[in-house]
mmCIF file of C-alpha atoms in Angstrom:
data_model
loop_
_atom_site.group_PDB
_atom_site.id
_atom_site.type_symbol
_atom_site.label_atom_id
_atom_site.label_comp_id
_atom_site.label_asym_id
_atom_site.label_seq_id
_atom_site.Cartn_x
_atom_site.Cartn_y
_atom_site.Cartn_z
ATOM 1 C CA UNK P 1 -48.220 -23.361 -98.219
ATOM 2 C CA UNK P 2 -51.356 -21.902 -95.819
ATOM 3 C CA UNK P 3 -52.184 -23.157 -92.699
ATOM 4 C CA UNK P 4 -55.954 -24.035 -91.654
ATOM 5 C CA UNK P 5 -58.378 -21.666 -89.267
ATOM 6 C CA UNK P 6 -56.837 -21.509 -85.823
ATOM 7 C CA UNK P 7 -58.037 -19.718 -82.576
ATOM 8 C CA UNK P 8 -57.780 -16.165 -82.151
ATOM 9 C CA UNK P 9 -59.691 -13.383 -81.402
ATOM 10 C CA UNK P 10 -61.679 -10.313 -83.354
ATOM 11 C CA UNK P 11 -62.754 -6.917 -82.274
ATOM 12 C CA UNK P 12 -64.896 -4.457 -84.267
ATOM 13 C CA UNK P 13 -64.949 -1.063 -83.585
ATOM 14 C CA UNK P 14 -67.299 1.227 -85.345
ATOM 15 C CA UNK P 15 -70.051 4.165 -86.279
ATOM 16 C CA UNK P 16 -73.190 2.080 -87.727
ATOM 17 C CA UNK P 17 -76.989 2.430 -88.234
ATOM 18 C CA UNK P 18 -78.966 0.297 -85.842
ATOM 19 C CA UNK P 19 -82.202 -0.923 -86.702
ATOM 20 C CA UNK P 20 -84.691 -3.683 -85.870
ATOM 21 C CA UNK P 21 -84.050 -4.395 -82.500
ATOM 22 C CA UNK P 22 -86.284 -7.724 -81.262
ATOM 23 C CA UNK P 23 -85.635 -9.816 -78.160
ATOM 24 C CA UNK P 24 -83.273 -12.708 -78.669
ATOM 25 C CA UNK P 25 -85.744 -15.048 -76.047
ATOM 26 C CA UNK P 26 -88.903 -12.995 -75.034
ATOM 27 C CA UNK P 27 -89.878 -15.750 -72.583
ATOM 28 C CA UNK P 28 -86.895 -14.786 -70.532
ATOM 29 C CA UNK P 29 -87.400 -10.751 -70.907
ATOM 30 C CA UNK P 30 -86.707 -7.890 -73.147
ATOM 31 C CA UNK P 31 -83.273 -7.285 -72.161
ATOM 32 C CA UNK P 32 -81.328 -9.470 -74.486
ATOM 33 C CA UNK P 33 -81.559 -8.264 -77.765
ATOM 34 C CA UNK P 34 -80.485 -8.706 -81.564
ATOM 35 C CA UNK P 35 -80.424 -5.930 -84.063
ATOM 36 C CA UNK P 36 -79.155 -5.275 -87.809
ATOM 37 C CA UNK P 37 -76.174 -3.219 -88.014
ATOM 38 C CA UNK P 38 -75.501 -1.357 -91.185
ATOM 39 C CA UNK P 39 -71.721 -0.483 -92.142
ATOM 40 C CA UNK P 40 -70.954 2.291 -94.825
ATOM 41 C CA UNK P 41 -68.917 -0.378 -96.565
ATOM 42 C CA UNK P 42 -68.910 -2.581 -99.520
ATOM 43 C CA UNK P 43 -70.034 -5.934 -99.280
ATOM 44 C CA UNK P 44 -69.456 -7.502 -102.952
ATOM 45 C CA UNK P 45 -72.030 -5.913 -105.115
ATOM 46 C CA UNK P 46 -74.015 -4.079 -102.083
ATOM 47 C CA UNK P 47 -73.079 -0.648 -101.118
ATOM 48 C CA UNK P 48 -73.308 -1.524 -97.632
ATOM 49 C CA UNK P 49 -72.441 -4.510 -94.998
ATOM 50 C CA UNK P 50 -74.692 -5.905 -93.016
ATOM 51 C CA UNK P 51 -74.383 -7.608 -89.583
ATOM 52 C CA UNK P 52 -76.430 -9.466 -86.876
ATOM 53 C CA UNK P 53 -75.571 -8.652 -83.345
ATOM 54 C CA UNK P 54 -76.592 -9.207 -79.742
ATOM 55 C CA UNK P 55 -76.648 -7.046 -76.988
ATOM 56 C CA UNK P 56 -77.806 -7.235 -73.367
ATOM 57 C CA UNK P 57 -78.895 -4.037 -72.983
ATOM 58 C CA UNK P 58 -78.394 -2.240 -69.441
ATOM 59 C CA UNK P 59 -81.123 -0.600 -67.760
ATOM 60 C CA UNK P 60 -80.199 3.086 -68.715
ATOM 61 C CA UNK P 61 -80.347 2.408 -72.207
ATOM 62 C CA UNK P 62 -83.669 0.404 -72.466
ATOM 63 C CA UNK P 63 -85.861 3.300 -72.948
ATOM 64 C CA UNK P 64 -83.479 4.455 -76.227
ATOM 65 C CA UNK P 65 -83.409 1.118 -77.501
ATOM 66 C CA UNK P 66 -87.292 0.455 -77.705
ATOM 67 C CA UNK P 67 -88.053 3.688 -79.063
ATOM 68 C CA UNK P 68 -85.951 2.471 -82.290
ATOM 69 C CA UNK P 69 -88.559 2.313 -85.019
ATOM 70 C CA UNK P 70 -86.030 3.184 -87.662
ATOM 71 C CA UNK P 71 -82.260 3.246 -88.544
ATOM 72 C CA UNK P 72 -80.639 4.999 -85.361
ATOM 73 C CA UNK P 73 -76.973 6.053 -85.577
ATOM 74 C CA UNK P 74 -74.428 4.456 -82.872
ATOM 75 C CA UNK P 75 -70.982 4.088 -82.143
ATOM 76 C CA UNK P 76 -70.325 0.050 -80.702
ATOM 77 C CA UNK P 77 -67.497 -2.033 -80.056
ATOM 78 C CA UNK P 78 -68.279 -5.772 -80.464
ATOM 79 C CA UNK P 79 -66.543 -9.214 -81.044
ATOM 80 C CA UNK P 80 -67.307 -10.701 -84.155
ATOM 81 C CA UNK P 81 -67.039 -13.361 -86.818
ATOM 82 C CA UNK P 82 -67.947 -13.903 -90.349
ATOM 83 C CA UNK P 83 -71.405 -15.445 -90.723
ATOM 84 C CA UNK P 84 -71.612 -19.115 -91.701
ATOM 85 C CA UNK P 85 -73.827 -20.023 -94.633
ATOM 86 C CA UNK P 86 -76.193 -22.043 -92.339
ATOM 87 C CA UNK P 87 -76.605 -18.943 -90.064
ATOM 88 C CA UNK P 88 -77.420 -18.594 -86.539
ATOM 89 C CA UNK P 89 -78.722 -22.027 -84.770
ATOM 90 C CA UNK P 90 -82.200 -19.827 -83.429
ATOM 91 C CA UNK P 91 -83.624 -19.316 -87.170
ATOM 92 C CA UNK P 92 -86.059 -17.093 -85.641
ATOM 93 C CA UNK P 93 -84.303 -14.193 -85.163
ATOM 94 C CA UNK P 94 -84.190 -13.157 -88.877
ATOM 95 C CA UNK P 95 -85.686 -9.900 -90.133
ATOM 96 C CA UNK P 96 -88.264 -10.232 -92.696
ATOM 97 C CA UNK P 97 -86.221 -7.930 -94.836
ATOM 98 C CA UNK P 98 -83.728 -10.322 -95.328
ATOM 99 C CA UNK P 99 -84.115 -13.479 -97.777
ATOM 100 C CA UNK P 100 -80.878 -15.213 -96.753
ATOM 101 C CA UNK P 101 -78.286 -15.536 -94.318
ATOM 102 C CA UNK P 102 -75.905 -14.685 -96.894
ATOM 103 C CA UNK P 103 -77.108 -11.393 -96.663
ATOM 104 C CA UNK P 104 -75.534 -10.918 -93.245
ATOM 105 C CA UNK P 105 -71.495 -10.490 -93.573
ATOM 106 C CA UNK P 106 -70.497 -11.174 -89.862
ATOM 107 C CA UNK P 107 -71.954 -11.996 -86.547
ATOM 108 C CA UNK P 108 -71.130 -11.207 -82.796
ATOM 109 C CA UNK P 109 -71.884 -9.596 -79.654
ATOM 110 C CA UNK P 110 -71.641 -5.818 -78.619
ATOM 111 C CA UNK P 111 -69.646 -5.057 -75.725
ATOM 112 C CA UNK P 112 -70.564 -1.271 -75.674
ATOM 113 C CA UNK P 113 -73.032 0.613 -77.375
ATOM 114 C CA UNK P 114 -73.337 4.355 -77.389
ATOM 115 C CA UNK P 115 -75.874 6.765 -79.304
ATOM 116 C CA UNK P 116 -75.222 9.463 -81.342
ATOM 117 C CA UNK P 117 -76.046 11.664 -83.968
ATOM 118 C CA UNK P 118 -75.096 13.797 -86.531
ATOM 119 C CA UNK P 119 -71.973 11.925 -86.974
ATOM 120 C CA UNK P 120 -69.855 11.110 -90.332
ATOM 121 C CA UNK P 121 -70.705 7.837 -91.811
ATOM 122 C CA UNK P 122 -68.149 7.498 -94.005
ATOM 123 C CA UNK P 123 -66.010 6.189 -91.569
ATOM 124 C CA UNK P 124 -64.203 2.929 -92.039
ATOM 125 C CA UNK P 125 -64.838 0.362 -89.111
ATOM 126 C CA UNK P 126 -61.314 -0.365 -87.238
ATOM 127 C CA UNK P 127 -60.832 -4.313 -86.702
ATOM 128 C CA UNK P 128 -57.989 -6.146 -83.953
ATOM 129 C CA UNK P 129 -57.690 -9.273 -84.757
ATOM 130 C CA UNK P 130 -54.801 -11.645 -82.742
ATOM 131 C CA UNK P 131 -54.195 -14.927 -83.813
ATOM 132 C CA UNK P 132 -51.713 -16.949 -86.380
ATOM 133 C CA UNK P 133 -50.864 -16.022 -89.800
ATOM 134 C CA UNK P 134 -52.072 -18.599 -92.654
ATOM 135 C CA UNK P 135 -50.745 -17.168 -95.477
ATOM 136 C CA UNK P 136 -48.117 -14.610 -96.578
ATOM 137 C CA UNK P 137 -46.874 -12.590 -99.622
ATOM 138 C CA UNK P 138 -44.125 -10.717 -100.053
ATOM 139 C CA UNK P 139 -45.189 -9.950 -103.750
ATOM 140 C CA UNK P 140 -47.855 -7.323 -102.694
ATOM 141 C CA UNK P 141 -47.011 -6.996 -98.911
ATOM 142 C CA UNK P 142 -50.108 -9.053 -97.579
ATOM 143 C CA UNK P 143 -50.833 -11.887 -95.639
ATOM 144 C CA UNK P 144 -53.668 -13.990 -94.245
ATOM 145 C CA UNK P 145 -55.542 -14.687 -90.848
ATOM 146 C CA UNK P 146 -58.555 -17.267 -90.439
ATOM 147 C CA UNK P 147 -59.012 -16.748 -86.385
ATOM 148 C CA UNK P 148 -62.169 -18.612 -85.194
ATOM 149 C CA UNK P 149 -64.228 -17.345 -82.223
ATOM 150 C CA UNK P 150 -66.971 -18.178 -80.202
ATOM 151 C CA UNK P 151 -70.003 -16.656 -80.785
ATOM 152 C CA UNK P 152 -73.189 -16.874 -78.570
ATOM 153 C CA UNK P 153 -75.878 -16.746 -81.148
ATOM 154 C CA UNK P 154 -73.997 -19.574 -83.544
ATOM 155 C CA UNK P 155 -73.324 -21.624 -79.859
ATOM 156 C CA UNK P 156 -70.108 -22.523 -81.449
ATOM 157 C CA UNK P 157 -66.869 -20.929 -83.229
ATOM 158 C CA UNK P 158 -66.603 -19.609 -86.627
ATOM 159 C CA UNK P 159 -63.698 -18.659 -88.847
ATOM 160 C CA UNK P 160 -63.329 -15.121 -90.020
ATOM 161 C CA UNK P 161 -61.340 -15.026 -93.022
ATOM 162 C CA UNK P 162 -59.048 -11.729 -93.230
ATOM 163 C CA UNK P 163 -57.082 -10.278 -95.938
ATOM 164 C CA UNK P 164 -54.525 -7.889 -94.579
ATOM 165 C CA UNK P 165 -52.405 -5.264 -96.755
ATOM 166 C CA UNK P 166 -49.519 -3.481 -95.497
ATOM 167 C CA UNK P 167 -49.953 -0.185 -97.524
ATOM 168 C CA UNK P 168 -47.241 1.875 -99.197
ATOM 169 C CA UNK P 169 -46.639 4.755 -96.224
ATOM 170 C CA UNK P 170 -43.521 6.890 -94.666
ATOM 171 C CA UNK P 171 -44.171 4.629 -91.709
ATOM 172 C CA UNK P 172 -42.756 1.486 -93.403
ATOM 173 C CA UNK P 173 -40.844 3.116 -96.276
ATOM 174 C CA UNK P 174 -37.718 1.179 -95.328
ATOM 175 C CA UNK P 175 -39.083 -2.192 -94.724
ATOM 176 C CA UNK P 176 -42.676 -3.447 -93.997
ATOM 177 C CA UNK P 177 -43.013 -5.911 -91.181
ATOM 178 C CA UNK P 178 -44.742 -8.496 -93.067
ATOM 179 C CA UNK P 179 -45.195 -11.591 -90.738
ATOM 180 C CA UNK P 180 -44.150 -15.215 -91.669
ATOM 181 C CA UNK P 181 -46.579 -17.748 -91.939
ATOM 182 C CA UNK P 182 -47.149 -19.639 -88.596
ATOM 183 C CA UNK P 183 -46.201 -16.150 -86.314
ATOM 184 C CA UNK P 184 -48.811 -15.178 -83.758
ATOM 185 C CA UNK P 185 -49.434 -11.448 -84.197
ATOM 186 C CA UNK P 186 -52.049 -8.927 -83.286
ATOM 187 C CA UNK P 187 -53.111 -7.017 -85.938
ATOM 188 C CA UNK P 188 -55.116 -3.405 -85.996
ATOM 189 C CA UNK P 189 -56.252 -1.893 -89.289
ATOM 190 C CA UNK P 190 -59.531 -0.167 -90.984
ATOM 191 C CA UNK P 191 -61.752 -2.893 -92.794
ATOM 192 C CA UNK P 192 -62.381 -1.088 -96.290
ATOM 193 C CA UNK P 193 -63.942 -4.297 -98.357
ATOM 194 C CA UNK P 194 -65.728 -7.678 -98.256
ATOM 195 C CA UNK P 195 -65.522 -9.791 -101.241
ATOM 196 C CA UNK P 196 -67.636 -12.699 -101.920
ATOM 197 C CA UNK P 197 -67.260 -15.704 -104.133
ATOM 198 C CA UNK P 198 -70.113 -16.457 -107.380
ATOM 199 C CA UNK P 199 -71.954 -17.998 -104.867
ATOM 200 C CA UNK P 200 -72.494 -15.264 -102.189
ATOM 201 C CA UNK P 201 -70.484 -17.152 -99.771
ATOM 202 C CA UNK P 202 -68.031 -15.079 -97.870
ATOM 203 C CA UNK P 203 -64.575 -15.158 -99.420
ATOM 204 C CA UNK P 204 -62.210 -12.154 -97.506
ATOM 205 C CA UNK P 205 -62.657 -9.056 -95.038
ATOM 206 C CA UNK P 206 -59.980 -6.707 -96.724
ATOM 207 C CA UNK P 207 -57.926 -4.759 -94.072
ATOM 208 C CA UNK P 208 -55.636 -2.211 -94.369
ATOM 209 C CA UNK P 209 -52.908 -2.807 -91.605
ATOM 210 C CA UNK P 210 -52.201 0.324 -89.167
ATOM 211 C CA UNK P 211 -50.643 -1.643 -86.542
ATOM 212 C CA UNK P 212 -48.956 -4.835 -86.044
ATOM 213 C CA UNK P 213 -47.422 -6.396 -82.860
ATOM 214 C CA UNK P 214 -45.852 -9.965 -82.726
ATOM 215 C CA UNK P 215 -47.067 -11.955 -79.884
ATOM 216 C CA UNK P 216 -45.039 -14.867 -80.649
ATOM 217 C CA UNK P 217 -42.190 -15.528 -77.875
ATOM 218 C CA UNK P 218 -38.903 -14.926 -80.174
ATOM 219 C CA UNK P 219 -36.071 -14.203 -77.932
ATOM 220 C CA UNK P 220 -32.508 -12.820 -79.515
ATOM 221 C CA UNK P 221 -29.093 -14.128 -78.640
ATOM 222 C CA UNK P 222 -27.329 -12.475 -76.021
ATOM 223 C CA UNK P 223 -24.900 -11.687 -78.780
ATOM 224 C CA UNK P 224 -27.649 -10.102 -81.268
ATOM 225 C CA UNK P 225 -28.933 -7.851 -78.239
ATOM 226 C CA UNK P 226 -27.427 -4.500 -78.075
ATOM 227 C CA UNK P 227 -26.694 -2.297 -74.795
ATOM 228 C CA UNK P 228 -30.146 -1.551 -72.765
ATOM 229 C CA UNK P 229 -31.389 1.809 -73.157
ATOM 230 C CA UNK P 230 -34.149 1.246 -70.768
ATOM 231 C CA UNK P 231 -35.676 4.871 -69.783
ATOM 232 C CA UNK P 232 -38.352 3.432 -67.586
ATOM 233 C CA UNK P 233 -36.473 1.898 -64.512
ATOM 234 C CA UNK P 234 -35.882 3.179 -61.012
ATOM 235 C CA UNK P 235 -33.476 6.014 -62.055
ATOM 236 C CA UNK P 236 -35.928 7.276 -64.949
ATOM 237 C CA UNK P 237 -35.521 10.741 -65.710
ATOM 238 C CA UNK P 238 -39.293 11.020 -66.665
ATOM 239 C CA UNK P 239 -41.029 9.392 -63.885
ATOM 240 C CA UNK P 240 -41.754 10.845 -60.412
ATOM 241 C CA UNK P 241 -41.765 8.857 -57.209
ATOM 242 C CA UNK P 242 -44.790 9.797 -55.525
ATOM 243 C CA UNK P 243 -44.551 7.099 -52.582
ATOM 244 C CA UNK P 244 -41.032 8.247 -51.786
ATOM 245 C CA UNK P 245 -42.073 11.861 -51.480
ATOM 246 C CA UNK P 246 -45.636 11.335 -50.126
ATOM 247 C CA UNK P 247 -44.913 11.983 -46.779
ATOM 248 C CA UNK P 248 -42.037 14.533 -47.065
ATOM 249 C CA UNK P 249 -44.279 16.990 -49.374
ATOM 250 C CA UNK P 250 -46.648 18.977 -48.050
ATOM 251 C CA UNK P 251 -49.992 19.813 -49.598
ATOM 252 C CA UNK P 252 -51.107 23.084 -50.541
ATOM 253 C CA UNK P 253 -54.189 24.684 -52.483
ATOM 254 C CA UNK P 254 -52.935 26.531 -55.248
ATOM 255 C CA UNK P 255 -55.125 28.972 -56.956
ATOM 256 C CA UNK P 256 -53.792 30.697 -60.133
ATOM 257 C CA UNK P 257 -53.330 34.426 -60.084
ATOM 258 C CA UNK P 258 -54.917 36.290 -62.289
ATOM 259 C CA UNK P 259 -52.333 39.777 -62.152
ATOM 260 C CA UNK P 260 -48.720 39.752 -63.613
ATOM 261 C CA UNK P 261 -47.807 40.225 -59.957
ATOM 262 C CA UNK P 262 -46.930 36.940 -58.254
ATOM 263 C CA UNK P 263 -48.011 38.613 -54.774
ATOM 264 C CA UNK P 264 -51.379 40.178 -55.345
ATOM 265 C CA UNK P 265 -53.376 36.892 -55.382
ATOM 266 C CA UNK P 266 -54.958 36.313 -52.098
ATOM 267 C CA UNK P 267 -54.101 32.285 -50.916
ATOM 268 C CA UNK P 268 -55.473 30.317 -48.192
ATOM 269 C CA UNK P 269 -52.740 27.662 -46.939
ATOM 270 C CA UNK P 270 -54.215 25.141 -44.355
ATOM 271 C CA UNK P 271 -50.823 23.974 -43.388
ATOM 272 C CA UNK P 272 -49.735 27.204 -41.898
ATOM 273 C CA UNK P 273 -52.122 27.362 -39.060
ATOM 274 C CA UNK P 274 -49.665 26.895 -36.225
ATOM 275 C CA UNK P 275 -47.892 30.030 -37.163
ATOM 276 C CA UNK P 276 -48.709 32.911 -34.491
ATOM 277 C CA UNK P 277 -51.199 35.463 -35.012
ATOM 278 C CA UNK P 278 -48.244 37.908 -35.311
ATOM 279 C CA UNK P 279 -46.884 36.362 -38.787
ATOM 280 C CA UNK P 280 -50.478 35.839 -39.743
ATOM 281 C CA UNK P 281 -51.085 39.927 -40.039
ATOM 282 C CA UNK P 282 -47.700 40.714 -41.460
ATOM 283 C CA UNK P 283 -48.837 38.053 -44.154
ATOM 284 C CA UNK P 284 -51.983 39.555 -44.732
ATOM 285 C CA UNK P 285 -50.369 43.087 -44.378
ATOM 286 C CA UNK P 286 -48.360 42.126 -47.467
ATOM 287 C CA UNK P 287 -50.974 40.953 -49.392
ATOM 288 C CA UNK P 288 -53.139 43.908 -49.284
ATOM 289 C CA UNK P 289 -49.815 46.103 -49.894
ATOM 290 C CA UNK P 290 -48.613 43.997 -52.748
ATOM 291 C CA UNK P 291 -45.667 43.804 -50.731
ATOM 292 C CA UNK P 292 -43.547 40.698 -49.823
ATOM 293 C CA UNK P 293 -42.802 40.411 -46.516
ATOM 294 C CA UNK P 294 -38.807 39.729 -45.595
ATOM 295 C CA UNK P 295 -39.306 36.376 -43.664
ATOM 296 C CA UNK P 296 -42.214 34.626 -44.103
ATOM 297 C CA UNK P 297 -42.833 30.539 -43.964
ATOM 298 C CA UNK P 298 -42.212 28.613 -47.709
ATOM 299 C CA UNK P 299 -45.705 29.432 -49.312
ATOM 300 C CA UNK P 300 -47.658 27.080 -51.919
ATOM 301 C CA UNK P 301 -46.100 29.827 -54.520
ATOM 302 C CA UNK P 302 -42.542 29.026 -53.717
ATOM 303 C CA UNK P 303 -43.142 25.405 -53.703
ATOM 304 C CA UNK P 304 -44.738 25.585 -56.805
ATOM 305 C CA UNK P 305 -41.777 27.715 -58.281
ATOM 306 C CA UNK P 306 -39.335 24.987 -57.056
ATOM 307 C CA UNK P 307 -41.260 22.209 -58.705
ATOM 308 C CA UNK P 308 -40.905 23.727 -61.986
ATOM 309 C CA UNK P 309 -37.484 24.099 -62.147
ATOM 310 C CA UNK P 310 -36.938 20.432 -60.992
ATOM 311 C CA UNK P 311 -39.144 19.582 -63.849
ATOM 312 C CA UNK P 312 -37.191 21.390 -66.395
ATOM 313 C CA UNK P 313 -33.776 20.146 -65.307
ATOM 314 C CA UNK P 314 -32.108 16.948 -65.180
ATOM 315 C CA UNK P 315 -32.735 14.646 -61.968
ATOM 316 C CA UNK P 316 -36.370 16.490 -61.011
ATOM 317 C CA UNK P 317 -37.197 13.338 -59.281
ATOM 318 C CA UNK P 318 -34.696 14.521 -56.179
ATOM 319 C CA UNK P 319 -35.925 17.496 -54.092
ATOM 320 C CA UNK P 320 -33.963 19.161 -51.399
ATOM 321 C CA UNK P 321 -35.705 18.686 -47.810
ATOM 322 C CA UNK P 322 -34.772 22.091 -47.281
ATOM 323 C CA UNK P 323 -36.589 23.726 -50.204
ATOM 324 C CA UNK P 324 -40.286 21.976 -49.057
ATOM 325 C CA UNK P 325 -40.126 21.871 -44.813
#
């Protein structure tokens, strides 16, 4: 049994062709723009998909936007939903090249806009959807979601009919993560086709799933839970406690040697300024003659060497004080 549309979230990330910028409310200034966006995705009988997106243009992009007089390649991130048959609330924002609102497949608000050049347009848009599963089909490993998201241009929420397919892959060769009806999930995938009904109304946005996360609270019983194997706790072997060693670890400026001999590089160590003039002269002579002095303060190279050893062995997060004092 399928469920009705539920509140959710839809975000689109895509490479597209942008055209025809116009002010949404000219009386309030030129920054609030509306654009026609073309995606290289089949939309029913059409070879491309048309969308209507709003963007409040920042000052740094105003010149570039004002100079758009043809199709311009962009990368964008936008919150979107399906275009309703009645179109947006403001009917004056349609272009003279569009015959009906049904020509637009989606409508929304741009979050980020970047102008690009000479990038392959044959890239499917990436869609992130969060919401409730409204239908599930084990026969073809597909499920449906109808999240409803608010759109500024519509002044209301509207549903986004998504049909999601879990394709055959090595990642899910054993068992596909097909969610049940009513599950709350967050899904990411590539939009590859848009289906329309005979009256050209939108039927579904077809998406190939690349990632799925359950966001409903499903807690296993203690008998089902296995032993804890957390590796990111207090005693983690892969995390260094910077705060605990911040005051004990001296800071050093390390310049990589250009020679295979580690003593041939000249270094500046500001933490050793309290040494005597004799020891400074001895160290300088040692550097010039490529001889390592028999007694010298712990330098940055020795400390770097100790760090490498500790990083390559278990328990690297503990540094003996005698090595760095």
